[in-house]
Short mmCIF file of C-alpha atoms in Angstrom, two decimals:
data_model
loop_
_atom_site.label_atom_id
_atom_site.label_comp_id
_atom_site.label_asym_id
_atom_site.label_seq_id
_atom_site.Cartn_x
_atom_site.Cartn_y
_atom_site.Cartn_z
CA UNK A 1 0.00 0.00 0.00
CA UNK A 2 1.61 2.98 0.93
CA UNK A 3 5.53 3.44 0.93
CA UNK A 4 8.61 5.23 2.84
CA UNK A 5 9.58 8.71 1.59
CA UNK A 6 13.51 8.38 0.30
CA UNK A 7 13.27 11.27 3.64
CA UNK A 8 13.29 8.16 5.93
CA UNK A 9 12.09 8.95 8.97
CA UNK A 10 13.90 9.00 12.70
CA UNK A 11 11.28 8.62 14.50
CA UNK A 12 8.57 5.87 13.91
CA UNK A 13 5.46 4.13 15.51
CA UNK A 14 4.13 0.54 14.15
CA UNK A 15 0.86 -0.42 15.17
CA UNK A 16 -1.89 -3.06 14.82
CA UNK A 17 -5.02 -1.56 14.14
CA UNK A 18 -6.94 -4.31 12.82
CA UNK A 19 -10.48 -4.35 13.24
CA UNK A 20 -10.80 -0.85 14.78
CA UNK A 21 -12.89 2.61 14.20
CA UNK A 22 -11.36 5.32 14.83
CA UNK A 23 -13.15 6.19 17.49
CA UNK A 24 -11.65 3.30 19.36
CA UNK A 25 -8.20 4.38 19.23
CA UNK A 26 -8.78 8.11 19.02
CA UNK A 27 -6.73 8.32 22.78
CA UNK A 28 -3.89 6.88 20.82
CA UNK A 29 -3.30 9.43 18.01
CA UNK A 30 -5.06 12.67 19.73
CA UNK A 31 -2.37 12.08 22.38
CA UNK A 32 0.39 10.85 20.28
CA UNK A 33 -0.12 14.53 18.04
CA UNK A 34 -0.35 16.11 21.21
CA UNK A 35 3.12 14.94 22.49
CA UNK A 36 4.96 14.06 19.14
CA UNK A 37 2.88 15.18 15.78
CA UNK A 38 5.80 14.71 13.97
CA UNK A 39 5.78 10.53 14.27
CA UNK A 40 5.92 8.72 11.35
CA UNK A 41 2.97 6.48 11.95
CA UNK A 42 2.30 3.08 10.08
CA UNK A 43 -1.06 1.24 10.84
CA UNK A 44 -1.41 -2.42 10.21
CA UNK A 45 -4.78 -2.80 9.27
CA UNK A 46 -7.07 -6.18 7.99
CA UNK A 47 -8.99 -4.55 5.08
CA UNK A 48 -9.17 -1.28 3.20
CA UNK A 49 -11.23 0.92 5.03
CA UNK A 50 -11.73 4.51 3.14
CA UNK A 51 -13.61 6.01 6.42
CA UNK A 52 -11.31 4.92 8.61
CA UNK A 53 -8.12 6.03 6.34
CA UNK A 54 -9.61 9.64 5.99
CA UNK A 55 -10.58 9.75 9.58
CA UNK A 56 -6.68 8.52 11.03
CA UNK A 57 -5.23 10.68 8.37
CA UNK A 58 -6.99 13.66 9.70
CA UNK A 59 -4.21 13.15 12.64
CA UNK A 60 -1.47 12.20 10.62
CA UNK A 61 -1.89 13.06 7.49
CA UNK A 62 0.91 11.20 5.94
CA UNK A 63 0.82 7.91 7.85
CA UNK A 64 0.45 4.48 5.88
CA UNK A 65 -1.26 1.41 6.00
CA UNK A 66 -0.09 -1.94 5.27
CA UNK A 67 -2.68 -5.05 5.09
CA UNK A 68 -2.47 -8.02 6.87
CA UNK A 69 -1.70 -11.07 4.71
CA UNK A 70 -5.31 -12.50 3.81
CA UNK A 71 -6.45 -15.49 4.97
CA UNK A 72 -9.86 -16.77 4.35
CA UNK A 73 -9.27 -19.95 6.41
CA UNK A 74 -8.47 -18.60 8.98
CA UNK A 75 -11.02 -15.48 8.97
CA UNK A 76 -13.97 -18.55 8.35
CA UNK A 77 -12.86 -20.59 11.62
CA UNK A 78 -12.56 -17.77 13.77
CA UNK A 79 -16.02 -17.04 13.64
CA UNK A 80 -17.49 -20.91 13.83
CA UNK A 81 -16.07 -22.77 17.17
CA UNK A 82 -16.50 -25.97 15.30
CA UNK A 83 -14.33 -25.22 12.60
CA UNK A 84 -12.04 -23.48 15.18
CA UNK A 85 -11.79 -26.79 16.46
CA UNK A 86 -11.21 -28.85 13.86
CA UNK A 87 -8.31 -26.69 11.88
CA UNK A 88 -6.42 -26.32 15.02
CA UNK A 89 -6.27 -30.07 15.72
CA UNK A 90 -5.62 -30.69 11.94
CA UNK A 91 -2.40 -28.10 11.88
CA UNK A 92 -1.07 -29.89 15.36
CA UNK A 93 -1.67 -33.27 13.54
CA UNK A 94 0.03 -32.74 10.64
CA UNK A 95 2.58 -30.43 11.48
CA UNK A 96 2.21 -28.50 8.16
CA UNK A 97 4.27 -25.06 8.61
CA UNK A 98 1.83 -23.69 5.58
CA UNK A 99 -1.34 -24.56 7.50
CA UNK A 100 0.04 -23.39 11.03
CA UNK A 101 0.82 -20.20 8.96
CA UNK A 102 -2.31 -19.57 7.40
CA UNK A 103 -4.09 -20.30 10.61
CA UNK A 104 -2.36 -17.39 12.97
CA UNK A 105 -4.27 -15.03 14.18
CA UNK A 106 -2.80 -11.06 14.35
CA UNK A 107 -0.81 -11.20 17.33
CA UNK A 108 1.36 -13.86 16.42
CA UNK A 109 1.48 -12.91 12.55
CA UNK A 110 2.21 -9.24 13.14
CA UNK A 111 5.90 -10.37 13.95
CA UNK A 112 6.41 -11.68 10.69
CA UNK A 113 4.73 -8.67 8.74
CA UNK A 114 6.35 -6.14 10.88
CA UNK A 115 9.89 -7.60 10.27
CA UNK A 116 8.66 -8.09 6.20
CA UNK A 117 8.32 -4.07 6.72
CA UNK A 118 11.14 -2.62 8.05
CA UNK A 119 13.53 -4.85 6.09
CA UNK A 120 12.11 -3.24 2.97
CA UNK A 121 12.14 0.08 4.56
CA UNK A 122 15.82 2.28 4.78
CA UNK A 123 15.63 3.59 7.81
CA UNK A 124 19.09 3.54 8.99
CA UNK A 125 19.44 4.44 12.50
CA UNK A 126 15.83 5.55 13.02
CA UNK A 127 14.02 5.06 16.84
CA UNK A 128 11.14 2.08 16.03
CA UNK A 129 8.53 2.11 18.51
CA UNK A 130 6.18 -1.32 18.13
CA UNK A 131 2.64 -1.10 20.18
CA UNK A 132 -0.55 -1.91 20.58
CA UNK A 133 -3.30 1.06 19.66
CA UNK A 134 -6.93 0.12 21.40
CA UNK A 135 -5.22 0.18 25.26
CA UNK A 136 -2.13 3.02 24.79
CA UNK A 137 -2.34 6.42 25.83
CA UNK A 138 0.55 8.40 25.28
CA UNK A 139 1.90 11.17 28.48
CA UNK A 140 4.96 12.40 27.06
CA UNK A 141 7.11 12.13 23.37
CA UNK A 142 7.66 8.59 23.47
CA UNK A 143 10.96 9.32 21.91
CA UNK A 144 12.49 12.04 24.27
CA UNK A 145 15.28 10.68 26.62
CA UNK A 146 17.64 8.42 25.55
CA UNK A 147 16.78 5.35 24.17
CA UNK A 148 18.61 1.88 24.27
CA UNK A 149 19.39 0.11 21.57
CA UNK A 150 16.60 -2.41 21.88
CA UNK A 151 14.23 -2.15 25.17
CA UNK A 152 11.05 -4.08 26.44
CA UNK A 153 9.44 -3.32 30.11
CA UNK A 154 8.32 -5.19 32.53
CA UNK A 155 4.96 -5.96 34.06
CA UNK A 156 3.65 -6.71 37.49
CA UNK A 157 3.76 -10.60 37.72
CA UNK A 158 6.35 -13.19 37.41
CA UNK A 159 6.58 -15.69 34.95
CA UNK A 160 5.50 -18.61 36.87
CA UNK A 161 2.16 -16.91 38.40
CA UNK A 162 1.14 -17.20 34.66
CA UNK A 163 -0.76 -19.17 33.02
CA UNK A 164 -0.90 -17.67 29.86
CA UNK A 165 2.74 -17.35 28.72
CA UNK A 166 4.24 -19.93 30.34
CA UNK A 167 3.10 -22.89 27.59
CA UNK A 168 4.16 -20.46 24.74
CA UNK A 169 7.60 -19.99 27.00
CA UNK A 170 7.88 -23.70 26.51
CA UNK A 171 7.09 -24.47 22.47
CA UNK A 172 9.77 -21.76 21.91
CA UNK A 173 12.65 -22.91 23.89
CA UNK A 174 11.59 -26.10 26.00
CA UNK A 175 10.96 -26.88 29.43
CA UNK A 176 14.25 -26.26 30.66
CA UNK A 177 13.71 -22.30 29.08
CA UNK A 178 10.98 -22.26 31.26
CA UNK A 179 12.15 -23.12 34.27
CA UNK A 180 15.22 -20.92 33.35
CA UNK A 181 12.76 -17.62 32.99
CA UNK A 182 9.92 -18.52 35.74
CA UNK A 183 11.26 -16.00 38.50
CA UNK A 184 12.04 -13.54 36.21
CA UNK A 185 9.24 -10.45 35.68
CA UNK A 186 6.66 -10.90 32.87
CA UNK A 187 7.84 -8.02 30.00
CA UNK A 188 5.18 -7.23 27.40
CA UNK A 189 5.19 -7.31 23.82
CA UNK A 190 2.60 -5.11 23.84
CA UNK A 191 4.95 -2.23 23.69
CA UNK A 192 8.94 -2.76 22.93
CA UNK A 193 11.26 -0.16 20.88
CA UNK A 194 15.16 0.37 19.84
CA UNK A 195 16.88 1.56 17.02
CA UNK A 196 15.93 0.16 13.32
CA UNK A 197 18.81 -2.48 13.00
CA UNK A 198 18.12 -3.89 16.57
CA UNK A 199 14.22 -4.34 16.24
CA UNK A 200 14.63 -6.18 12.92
CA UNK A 201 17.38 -8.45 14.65
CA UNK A 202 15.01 -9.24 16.93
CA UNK A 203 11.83 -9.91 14.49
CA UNK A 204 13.52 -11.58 12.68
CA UNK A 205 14.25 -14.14 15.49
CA UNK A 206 11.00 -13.82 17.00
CA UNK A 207 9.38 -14.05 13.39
CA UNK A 208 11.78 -17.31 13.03
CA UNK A 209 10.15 -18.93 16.21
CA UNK A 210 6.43 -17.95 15.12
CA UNK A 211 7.28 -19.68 11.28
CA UNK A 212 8.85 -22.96 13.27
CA UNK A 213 6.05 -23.51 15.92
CA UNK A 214 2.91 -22.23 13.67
CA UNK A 215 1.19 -25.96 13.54
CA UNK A 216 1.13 -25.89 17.63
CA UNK A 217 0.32 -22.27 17.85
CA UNK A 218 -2.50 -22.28 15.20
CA UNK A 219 -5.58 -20.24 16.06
CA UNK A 220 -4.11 -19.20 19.54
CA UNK A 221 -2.82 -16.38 21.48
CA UNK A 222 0.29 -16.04 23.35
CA UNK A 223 2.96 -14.56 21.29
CA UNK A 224 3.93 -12.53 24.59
CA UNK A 225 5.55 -15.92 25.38
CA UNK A 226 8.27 -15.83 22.86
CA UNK A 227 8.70 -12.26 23.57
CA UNK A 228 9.21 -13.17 27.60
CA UNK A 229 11.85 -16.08 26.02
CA UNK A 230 13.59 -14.02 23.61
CA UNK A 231 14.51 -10.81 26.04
CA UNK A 232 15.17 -13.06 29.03
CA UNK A 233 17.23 -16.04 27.50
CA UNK A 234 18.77 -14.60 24.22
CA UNK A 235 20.99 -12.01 25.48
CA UNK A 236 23.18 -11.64 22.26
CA UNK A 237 19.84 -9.65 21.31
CA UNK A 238 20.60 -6.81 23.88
CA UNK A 239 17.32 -6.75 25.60
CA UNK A 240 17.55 -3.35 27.89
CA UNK A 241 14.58 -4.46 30.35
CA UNK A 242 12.94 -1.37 32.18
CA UNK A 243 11.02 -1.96 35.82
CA UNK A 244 7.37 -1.03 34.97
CA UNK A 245 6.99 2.87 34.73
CA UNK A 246 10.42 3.39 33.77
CA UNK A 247 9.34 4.49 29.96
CA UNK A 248 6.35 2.12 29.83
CA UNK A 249 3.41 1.39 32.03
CA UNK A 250 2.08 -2.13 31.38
CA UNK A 251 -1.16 -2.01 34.27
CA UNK A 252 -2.46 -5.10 33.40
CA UNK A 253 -1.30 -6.42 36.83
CA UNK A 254 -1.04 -3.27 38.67
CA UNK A 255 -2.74 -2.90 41.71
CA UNK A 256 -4.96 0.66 42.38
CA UNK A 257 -3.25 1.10 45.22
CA UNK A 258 -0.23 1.25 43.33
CA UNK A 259 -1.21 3.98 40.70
CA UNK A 260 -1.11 7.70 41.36
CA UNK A 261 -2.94 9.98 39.18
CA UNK A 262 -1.02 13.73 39.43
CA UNK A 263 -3.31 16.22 37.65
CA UNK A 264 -4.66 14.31 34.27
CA UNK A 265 -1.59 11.96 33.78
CA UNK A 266 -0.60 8.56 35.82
CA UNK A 267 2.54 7.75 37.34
CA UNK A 268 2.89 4.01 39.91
CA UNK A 269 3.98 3.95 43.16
CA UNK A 270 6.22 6.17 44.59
CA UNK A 271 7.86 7.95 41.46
CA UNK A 272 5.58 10.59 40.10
CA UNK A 273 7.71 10.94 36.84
CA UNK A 274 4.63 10.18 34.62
CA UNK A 275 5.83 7.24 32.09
CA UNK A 276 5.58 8.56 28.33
CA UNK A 277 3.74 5.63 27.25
CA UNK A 278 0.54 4.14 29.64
CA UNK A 279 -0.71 0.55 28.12
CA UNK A 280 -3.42 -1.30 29.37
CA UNK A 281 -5.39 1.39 31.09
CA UNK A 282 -8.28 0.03 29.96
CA UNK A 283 -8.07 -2.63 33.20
CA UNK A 284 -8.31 0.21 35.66
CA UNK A 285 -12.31 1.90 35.54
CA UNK A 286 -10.45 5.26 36.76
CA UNK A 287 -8.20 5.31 34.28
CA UNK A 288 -10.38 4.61 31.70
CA UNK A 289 -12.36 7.39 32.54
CA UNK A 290 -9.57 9.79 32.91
CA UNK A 291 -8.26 8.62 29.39
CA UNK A 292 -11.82 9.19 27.53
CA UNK A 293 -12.68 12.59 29.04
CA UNK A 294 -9.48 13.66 28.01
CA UNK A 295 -8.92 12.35 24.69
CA UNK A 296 -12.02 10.46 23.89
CA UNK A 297 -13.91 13.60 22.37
CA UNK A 298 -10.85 15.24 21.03
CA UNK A 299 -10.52 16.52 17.73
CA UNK A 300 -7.29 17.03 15.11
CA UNK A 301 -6.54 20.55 14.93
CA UNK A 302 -5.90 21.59 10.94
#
């Protein structure tokens, strides 16, 4: 679809924004032009949507959108639980790496488009911030400060109180990765950044990973579990891992008691440095209603 001015940019925001109105992530770019209008922001999207183009591009009026590789298979099961069913034990049974591919849903899948992206892209040293859309609110430039080379944050929960990315932990790297990375902190894919060459290092390793276990991972979530495995056990990547708040807030976890809202922006526990980026808001009522009435109405200013 759209394409990278020879003027690469420096600064520059991938997100999944499948399925969405504008209205639903309106928080997202009315506070990401507030803080840093001059983002280059790329939207990976599931269909051409002309309403929804016009209405983003009314914040950024030179941001692109890329599709989603289409898959009817996949698009059909999703929305019958029999055939769900069915095409997820026929990828684990036959261990076809097409099927499993054809059968992931967006959160695995956007690892392999976003590294297909940037490696087409020159972008030479530029700062790469990958996020999610629907849940971040932005406090600050995402981009001020100094950045590391490649950096993830953490959440509030270790490995082993999870459920969720603990099986994931072990189709990437096997028990023993597991019980290797159990005490350590969940960190989120939801939200990870670095500097051009880095991120693509690491899709291309997480992409790798997604590609080889596809047939077991078929019509699932849980890609957060070869994030967790590829920051905590691959160190030749570089990982940088903040403490939640640091430059991220991921609140899934978070207690109320440990949030502190100072004027209209949030800040945990005892430092009141608001983080740039707040992500998963949308688990705290409070939050969610200090997010909407002050970006939910907003408007882009010509």
């Amino acid at each position: 679809m759209s394409k990278l001015q020879p003027n690469e940019p420096q600064n520059l925001i991938i997100t999944v924004a499948a399925g969405y109105r504008e209205e639903q992530i309106r928080p997202f770019l009315a506070s990401l032009r507030a803080f840093a209008p001059k983002t280059s922001l790329r939207l990976i999207v599931d269909r051409r949507n002309r309403e929804f183009e016009e209405a983003v591009r009314k914040w950024f009026p030179s941001c692109g959108f890329y599709l989603l590789p289409a898959s009817p298979l996949r698009d059909f099961s999703l929305k019958r639980k029999w055939a769900r069913s069915l095409l997820k034990r026929a990828a684990r049974w036959s261990r076809s790496p097409g099927l499993g591919k054809r059968l992931l849903k967006i959160n695995f899948l956007r690892h392999i488009v976003a590294r297909d992206l940037l490696a087409g892209w020159n972008l030479n040293q530029a700062s790469v911030l990958l996020c999610d859309s629907r849940d971040v609110v932005f406090q600050d430039d995402p981009f001020s400060g100094e950045w590391s080379l490649l950096w993830t944050c953490e959440e509030d929960k270790r490995i082993e109180e999870c459920s969720f990315n603990g099986p994931i932990i072990i189709r990437a790297g096997g028990e023993a990765a597991f019980h290797q990375a159990k005490h350590f902190k969940i960190v989120c894919a939801g939200v990870l950044g670095g500097r051009s060459d880095h991120v693509i290092r690491y899709l291309e390793q997480s992409s790798k990973i997604v590609e080889q276990i596809a047939p077991r991972i078929a019509l699932t979530d849980g890609d957060q579990g070869i994030h967790n495995y590829l920051a905590r056990l691959r160190p030749e990547l570089g990982f940088t891992v903040f403490p939640n708040g640091r430059l991220a807030a991921n609140l899934a976890y978070t207690k109320p008691g440990d949030l502190t809202v100072v004027g209209e922006q949030v800040a945990l526990r005892t430092d009141l440095r608001p983080p740039a980026i707040l992500h998963q808001y949308d688990r705290h009522p409070n939050l969610t209603a200090l997010v909407q009435a002050k970006w939910g109405n907003a408007k882009p200013s010509t």
